[in-house]
Amino acid sequence: MDPPPPQPPGQCRNWLELPRDVTESILLRLGAIEILTSAQKVCLLWRNICKDPSMWRAVDMRNPGDLCDMPYDLETMCRHAVDRSFGQLVDINVEHFGTDELLNYIADCSSRLRRLRLVSCDSISEEGLSEAAAKLPLLEELNISFCYPWTKEPLEVVGRCCPLLKSLKWNSNCYRRPYIECDEEALAIAENMPKLRQLQLFKNKLTNVGLLAILDGCPHLESLDLRRCLNVVLTGSLGRRCAEQIKHLRFPNDPMDDYELDAEFHENGSSDEDYPSGFSDIDYFSDDYGYYEFSGDSDYSYYGDIIDYGDFYYD
């Protein structure tokens, strides 16, 4: 096949002449926020493509977390993205703004969901995650990172309700004191998630006892990330077993160059008596994020099933 003739000097390619599948591929590389705030407003063709349910099988709501400076409501946008999928949603990334209500809305509308990422979602509770997990029997990948300290209960519920779970990230970003040990979460994983193949436990308090239980209870485990799990000592027979059983093993003191979230420890000088709940070694960041709510007809308007955000996002 001959290559297309060169464009005359000064003449630009008309993007509207691209094949539809090429345009779809380009738009899919944008996140949901970019599509709803800008791409769908470029032209009628792009708007029609952005309405196609196949464009919303994966919804990436990645954002920097500066919610108080955002001139739009991410939860409203996320619900609209879920609606556009018409039940085809299989992968969603919700960061910083997730709530119990939103998580259960996603679960109600997306029983086929296979991948769920929740990062820094302090408004999601143990009960909210447990309720949603009961509606997601096909879930295969779950990332819970930097949320409020939880007990073992949601892990047990996820294990029972999501029998196909193969990948779990259960990461902490807390003020850590030395010598605090707790294997409850590790035991919950070992007892309820036998099909796990990938496990990341960043800054977890498990000990060698919990690690051994995971190796016994998750025989298919291939990848294990124990970075900053300083109560684990991979020497002797346990170290040899990890080397034999795990193909991809990250040690507690391995470098964090490829870790996308905050990898630093933060010391906490408060006394144990200040934390009667049992999380005496943890004092999470508690930024008071403000949410800008849509209000008034000037903010956005509905045209059938299309939201026209106008120039609201360009402020």
Short mmCIF file of C-alpha atoms in Angstrom, two decimals, residues 32-266:
data_model
loop_
_atom_site.label_atom_id
_atom_site.label_comp_id
_atom_site.label_asym_id
_atom_site.label_seq_id
_atom_site.Cartn_x
_atom_site.Cartn_y
_atom_site.Cartn_z
CA ALA A 32 -12.82 10.68 32.46
CA ILE A 33 -12.29 14.20 33.79
CA GLU A 34 -10.68 15.38 30.55
CA ILE A 35 -13.40 13.80 28.44
CA LEU A 36 -16.27 15.34 30.41
CA THR A 37 -14.70 18.77 30.77
CA SER A 38 -13.18 19.31 27.34
CA ALA A 39 -12.94 16.52 24.75
CA GLN A 40 -16.68 15.95 24.35
CA LYS A 41 -17.17 19.64 23.59
CA VAL A 42 -14.78 19.76 20.63
CA CYS A 43 -17.33 18.78 18.01
CA LEU A 44 -20.48 16.74 17.46
CA LEU A 45 -18.52 13.70 16.25
CA TRP A 46 -16.37 13.62 19.38
CA ARG A 47 -19.45 14.13 21.58
CA ASN A 48 -21.17 11.16 19.96
CA ILE A 49 -18.09 8.99 20.41
CA CYS A 50 -17.81 10.06 24.05
CA LYS A 51 -21.40 8.88 24.61
CA ASP A 52 -20.64 5.36 23.44
CA PRO A 53 -20.83 2.93 26.41
CA SER A 54 -17.68 1.18 25.19
CA MET A 55 -15.75 4.37 26.02
CA TRP A 56 -16.68 3.93 29.68
CA ARG A 57 -15.69 0.33 30.37
CA ALA A 58 -12.73 1.84 32.22
CA VAL A 59 -13.23 5.08 34.19
CA ASP A 60 -10.07 6.79 35.40
CA MET A 61 -10.87 9.63 37.83
CA ARG A 62 -7.22 10.24 38.65
CA ASN A 63 -6.66 13.68 40.20
CA PRO A 64 -4.00 15.46 42.28
CA GLY A 65 -6.19 15.62 45.37
CA ASP A 66 -6.50 19.40 45.62
CA LEU A 67 -10.27 19.14 45.81
CA CYS A 68 -10.77 22.51 47.45
CA ASP A 69 -9.27 24.19 44.37
CA MET A 70 -11.35 22.28 41.83
CA PRO A 71 -14.24 24.17 40.23
CA TYR A 72 -16.29 21.01 39.74
CA ASP A 73 -17.81 18.16 41.70
CA LEU A 74 -15.92 14.91 41.02
CA GLU A 75 -18.60 12.73 42.60
CA THR A 76 -21.26 14.08 40.24
CA MET A 77 -18.95 13.55 37.29
CA CYS A 78 -18.13 10.01 38.43
CA ARG A 79 -21.79 9.06 38.69
CA HIS A 80 -22.37 10.42 35.19
CA ALA A 81 -19.43 8.38 33.86
CA VAL A 82 -20.83 5.24 35.49
CA ASP A 83 -24.24 5.94 33.96
CA ARG A 84 -22.70 6.27 30.51
CA SER A 85 -21.22 2.78 30.77
CA PHE A 86 -24.72 1.21 30.86
CA GLY A 87 -23.48 -1.64 33.04
CA GLN A 88 -20.32 -2.31 31.01
CA LEU A 89 -17.95 -0.80 33.58
CA VAL A 90 -15.16 -3.23 34.54
CA ASP A 91 -12.41 -0.90 35.81
CA ILE A 92 -12.66 2.27 37.90
CA ASN A 93 -10.12 4.47 39.66
CA VAL A 94 -11.53 6.74 42.38
CA GLU A 95 -8.98 8.87 44.22
CA HIS A 96 -9.39 11.32 47.12
CA PHE A 97 -13.13 11.92 46.73
CA GLY A 98 -14.72 8.48 47.16
CA THR A 99 -17.56 8.10 49.67
CA ASP A 100 -19.69 5.20 50.89
CA GLU A 101 -22.60 6.47 48.82
CA LEU A 102 -20.53 6.74 45.63
CA LEU A 103 -18.91 3.33 46.12
CA ASN A 104 -22.28 1.65 46.55
CA TYR A 105 -23.67 3.52 43.54
CA ILE A 106 -20.79 2.10 41.49
CA ALA A 107 -21.44 -1.40 42.84
CA ASP A 108 -25.19 -1.17 42.18
CA CYS A 109 -24.65 -0.12 38.57
CA SER A 110 -21.61 -2.25 37.77
CA SER A 111 -21.94 -5.85 38.88
CA ARG A 112 -19.31 -6.79 36.25
CA LEU A 113 -16.62 -4.67 37.92
CA ARG A 114 -13.26 -6.40 37.98
CA ARG A 115 -10.81 -3.70 39.04
CA LEU A 116 -11.36 -1.12 41.80
CA ARG A 117 -8.84 1.45 43.01
CA LEU A 118 -9.50 3.57 46.10
CA VAL A 119 -6.68 5.88 47.18
CA SER A 120 -6.86 8.40 50.03
CA CYS A 121 -10.62 7.97 50.29
CA ASP A 122 -11.13 8.84 53.95
CA SER A 123 -14.89 9.12 53.47
CA ILE A 124 -15.17 5.40 52.73
CA SER A 125 -15.78 3.29 55.82
CA GLU A 126 -15.32 -0.37 56.60
CA GLU A 127 -19.08 -0.80 56.37
CA GLY A 128 -19.21 0.98 53.01
CA LEU A 129 -16.52 -1.22 51.50
CA SER A 130 -18.11 -4.37 52.93
CA GLU A 131 -21.54 -3.45 51.55
CA ALA A 132 -20.10 -2.75 48.10
CA ALA A 133 -17.98 -5.93 48.08
CA ALA A 134 -21.11 -8.02 48.56
CA LYS A 135 -22.33 -6.73 45.17
CA LEU A 136 -19.07 -7.35 43.27
CA PRO A 137 -18.65 -11.13 42.90
CA LEU A 138 -16.45 -10.76 39.79
CA LEU A 139 -13.89 -8.42 41.38
CA GLU A 140 -10.33 -9.54 40.58
CA GLU A 141 -8.18 -6.55 41.56
CA LEU A 142 -8.58 -4.28 44.60
CA ASN A 143 -6.35 -1.38 45.61
CA ILE A 144 -7.04 0.17 49.02
CA SER A 145 -4.27 2.66 49.77
CA PHE A 146 -3.89 5.43 52.31
CA CYS A 147 -7.42 5.30 53.70
CA TYR A 148 -8.26 5.52 57.40
CA PRO A 149 -6.98 2.63 59.54
CA TRP A 150 -9.36 -0.28 59.29
CA THR A 151 -9.68 -3.55 61.13
CA LYS A 152 -9.55 -7.02 59.62
CA GLU A 153 -13.33 -7.20 59.05
CA PRO A 154 -13.50 -5.63 55.56
CA LEU A 155 -10.72 -7.95 54.40
CA GLU A 156 -12.72 -10.93 55.59
CA VAL A 157 -15.84 -9.68 53.80
CA VAL A 158 -13.95 -8.99 50.57
CA GLY A 159 -12.43 -12.47 50.70
CA ARG A 160 -15.81 -14.13 51.17
CA CYS A 161 -17.75 -12.03 48.65
CA CYS A 162 -15.10 -11.74 45.94
CA PRO A 163 -13.85 -15.32 45.42
CA LEU A 164 -12.08 -14.42 42.15
CA LEU A 165 -9.81 -11.83 43.77
CA LYS A 166 -6.28 -12.23 42.39
CA SER A 167 -4.60 -8.92 43.22
CA LEU A 168 -4.74 -6.94 46.47
CA LYS A 169 -2.97 -3.74 47.45
CA TRP A 170 -3.60 -2.95 51.11
CA ASN A 171 -1.27 -0.04 51.78
CA SER A 172 -0.82 2.33 54.68
CA ASN A 173 0.56 5.85 54.85
CA CYS A 174 0.81 6.47 58.56
CA TYR A 175 2.99 7.69 61.34
CA ARG A 176 4.75 4.51 62.34
CA ARG A 177 6.28 3.74 65.72
CA PRO A 178 8.78 0.92 66.08
CA TYR A 179 7.93 -2.37 67.76
CA ILE A 180 4.17 -2.20 67.04
CA GLU A 181 3.20 -5.62 65.70
CA CYS A 182 -0.16 -6.87 64.41
CA ASP A 183 -0.89 -9.91 62.27
CA GLU A 184 -4.70 -9.65 62.16
CA GLU A 185 -4.83 -8.30 58.61
CA ALA A 186 -2.29 -10.83 57.37
CA LEU A 187 -4.29 -13.67 58.92
CA ALA A 188 -7.52 -12.36 57.38
CA ILE A 189 -5.86 -12.38 53.95
CA ALA A 190 -4.43 -15.86 54.47
CA GLU A 191 -7.75 -17.32 55.60
CA ASN A 192 -10.04 -15.70 53.02
CA MET A 193 -8.11 -15.06 49.78
CA PRO A 194 -6.68 -18.37 48.57
CA LYS A 195 -6.53 -17.34 44.88
CA LEU A 196 -4.32 -14.29 45.35
CA ARG A 197 -1.47 -14.00 42.88
CA GLN A 198 -0.32 -10.46 43.68
CA LEU A 199 -0.16 -8.84 47.12
CA GLN A 200 1.22 -5.49 48.21
CA LEU A 201 1.33 -4.61 51.93
CA PHE A 202 3.19 -1.33 52.09
CA LYS A 203 4.00 -0.23 55.69
CA ASN A 204 2.02 -3.08 57.21
CA LYS A 205 2.59 -4.19 60.81
CA LEU A 206 2.67 -7.91 60.10
CA THR A 207 5.42 -10.10 61.50
CA ASN A 208 7.01 -13.31 60.31
CA VAL A 209 4.01 -15.15 61.79
CA GLY A 210 1.59 -13.29 59.53
CA LEU A 211 3.86 -13.71 56.51
CA LEU A 212 4.08 -17.45 57.06
CA ALA A 213 0.29 -17.65 57.27
CA ILE A 214 0.01 -15.82 53.93
CA LEU A 215 2.48 -18.21 52.29
CA ASP A 216 0.44 -21.14 53.56
CA GLY A 217 -3.00 -19.70 52.80
CA CYS A 218 -2.22 -18.22 49.36
CA PRO A 219 -0.42 -21.01 47.49
CA HIS A 220 -0.77 -19.29 44.08
CA LEU A 221 0.98 -16.08 45.21
CA GLU A 222 3.56 -14.99 42.64
CA SER A 223 4.24 -11.35 43.54
CA LEU A 224 4.69 -10.06 47.10
CA ASP A 225 5.64 -6.50 47.98
CA LEU A 226 6.66 -6.04 51.64
CA ARG A 227 8.40 -2.69 51.36
CA ARG A 228 8.55 -0.80 54.66
CA CYS A 229 7.11 -3.77 56.59
CA LEU A 230 9.85 -3.46 59.19
CA ASN A 231 8.60 -6.21 61.51
CA VAL A 232 9.37 -8.82 58.86
CA VAL A 233 12.83 -10.42 58.87
CA LEU A 234 13.46 -12.50 55.76
CA THR A 235 16.30 -14.68 56.95
CA GLY A 236 16.75 -18.37 57.56
CA SER A 237 14.08 -20.85 56.51
CA LEU A 238 11.43 -18.15 55.97
CA GLY A 239 13.69 -16.25 53.61
CA ARG A 240 14.46 -19.42 51.68
CA ARG A 241 10.77 -20.29 51.40
CA CYS A 242 9.92 -16.83 50.06
CA ALA A 243 12.69 -17.11 47.50
CA GLU A 244 11.37 -20.51 46.37
CA GLN A 245 7.64 -19.72 46.39
CA ILE A 246 7.52 -16.07 45.25
CA LYS A 247 8.69 -15.11 41.76
CA HIS A 248 8.66 -11.36 42.36
CA LEU A 249 9.57 -10.44 45.95
CA ARG A 250 10.17 -6.92 47.27
CA PHE A 251 11.98 -6.83 50.59
CA PRO A 252 11.14 -4.43 53.46
CA ASN A 253 14.16 -2.23 52.76
CA ASP A 254 14.01 -2.31 48.98
CA PRO A 255 14.12 1.11 47.23
CA MET A 256 10.90 3.01 46.58
CA ASP A 257 11.86 4.60 43.27
CA ASP A 258 8.97 3.02 41.37
CA TYR A 259 6.36 3.50 44.10
CA GLU A 260 3.81 6.09 43.01
CA LEU A 261 2.61 7.18 46.47
CA ASP A 262 4.29 8.75 49.51
CA ALA A 263 7.01 6.41 50.77
CA GLU A 264 8.25 8.37 53.76
CA PHE A 265 7.77 7.49 57.40
CA HIS A 266 6.28 10.17 59.66
#
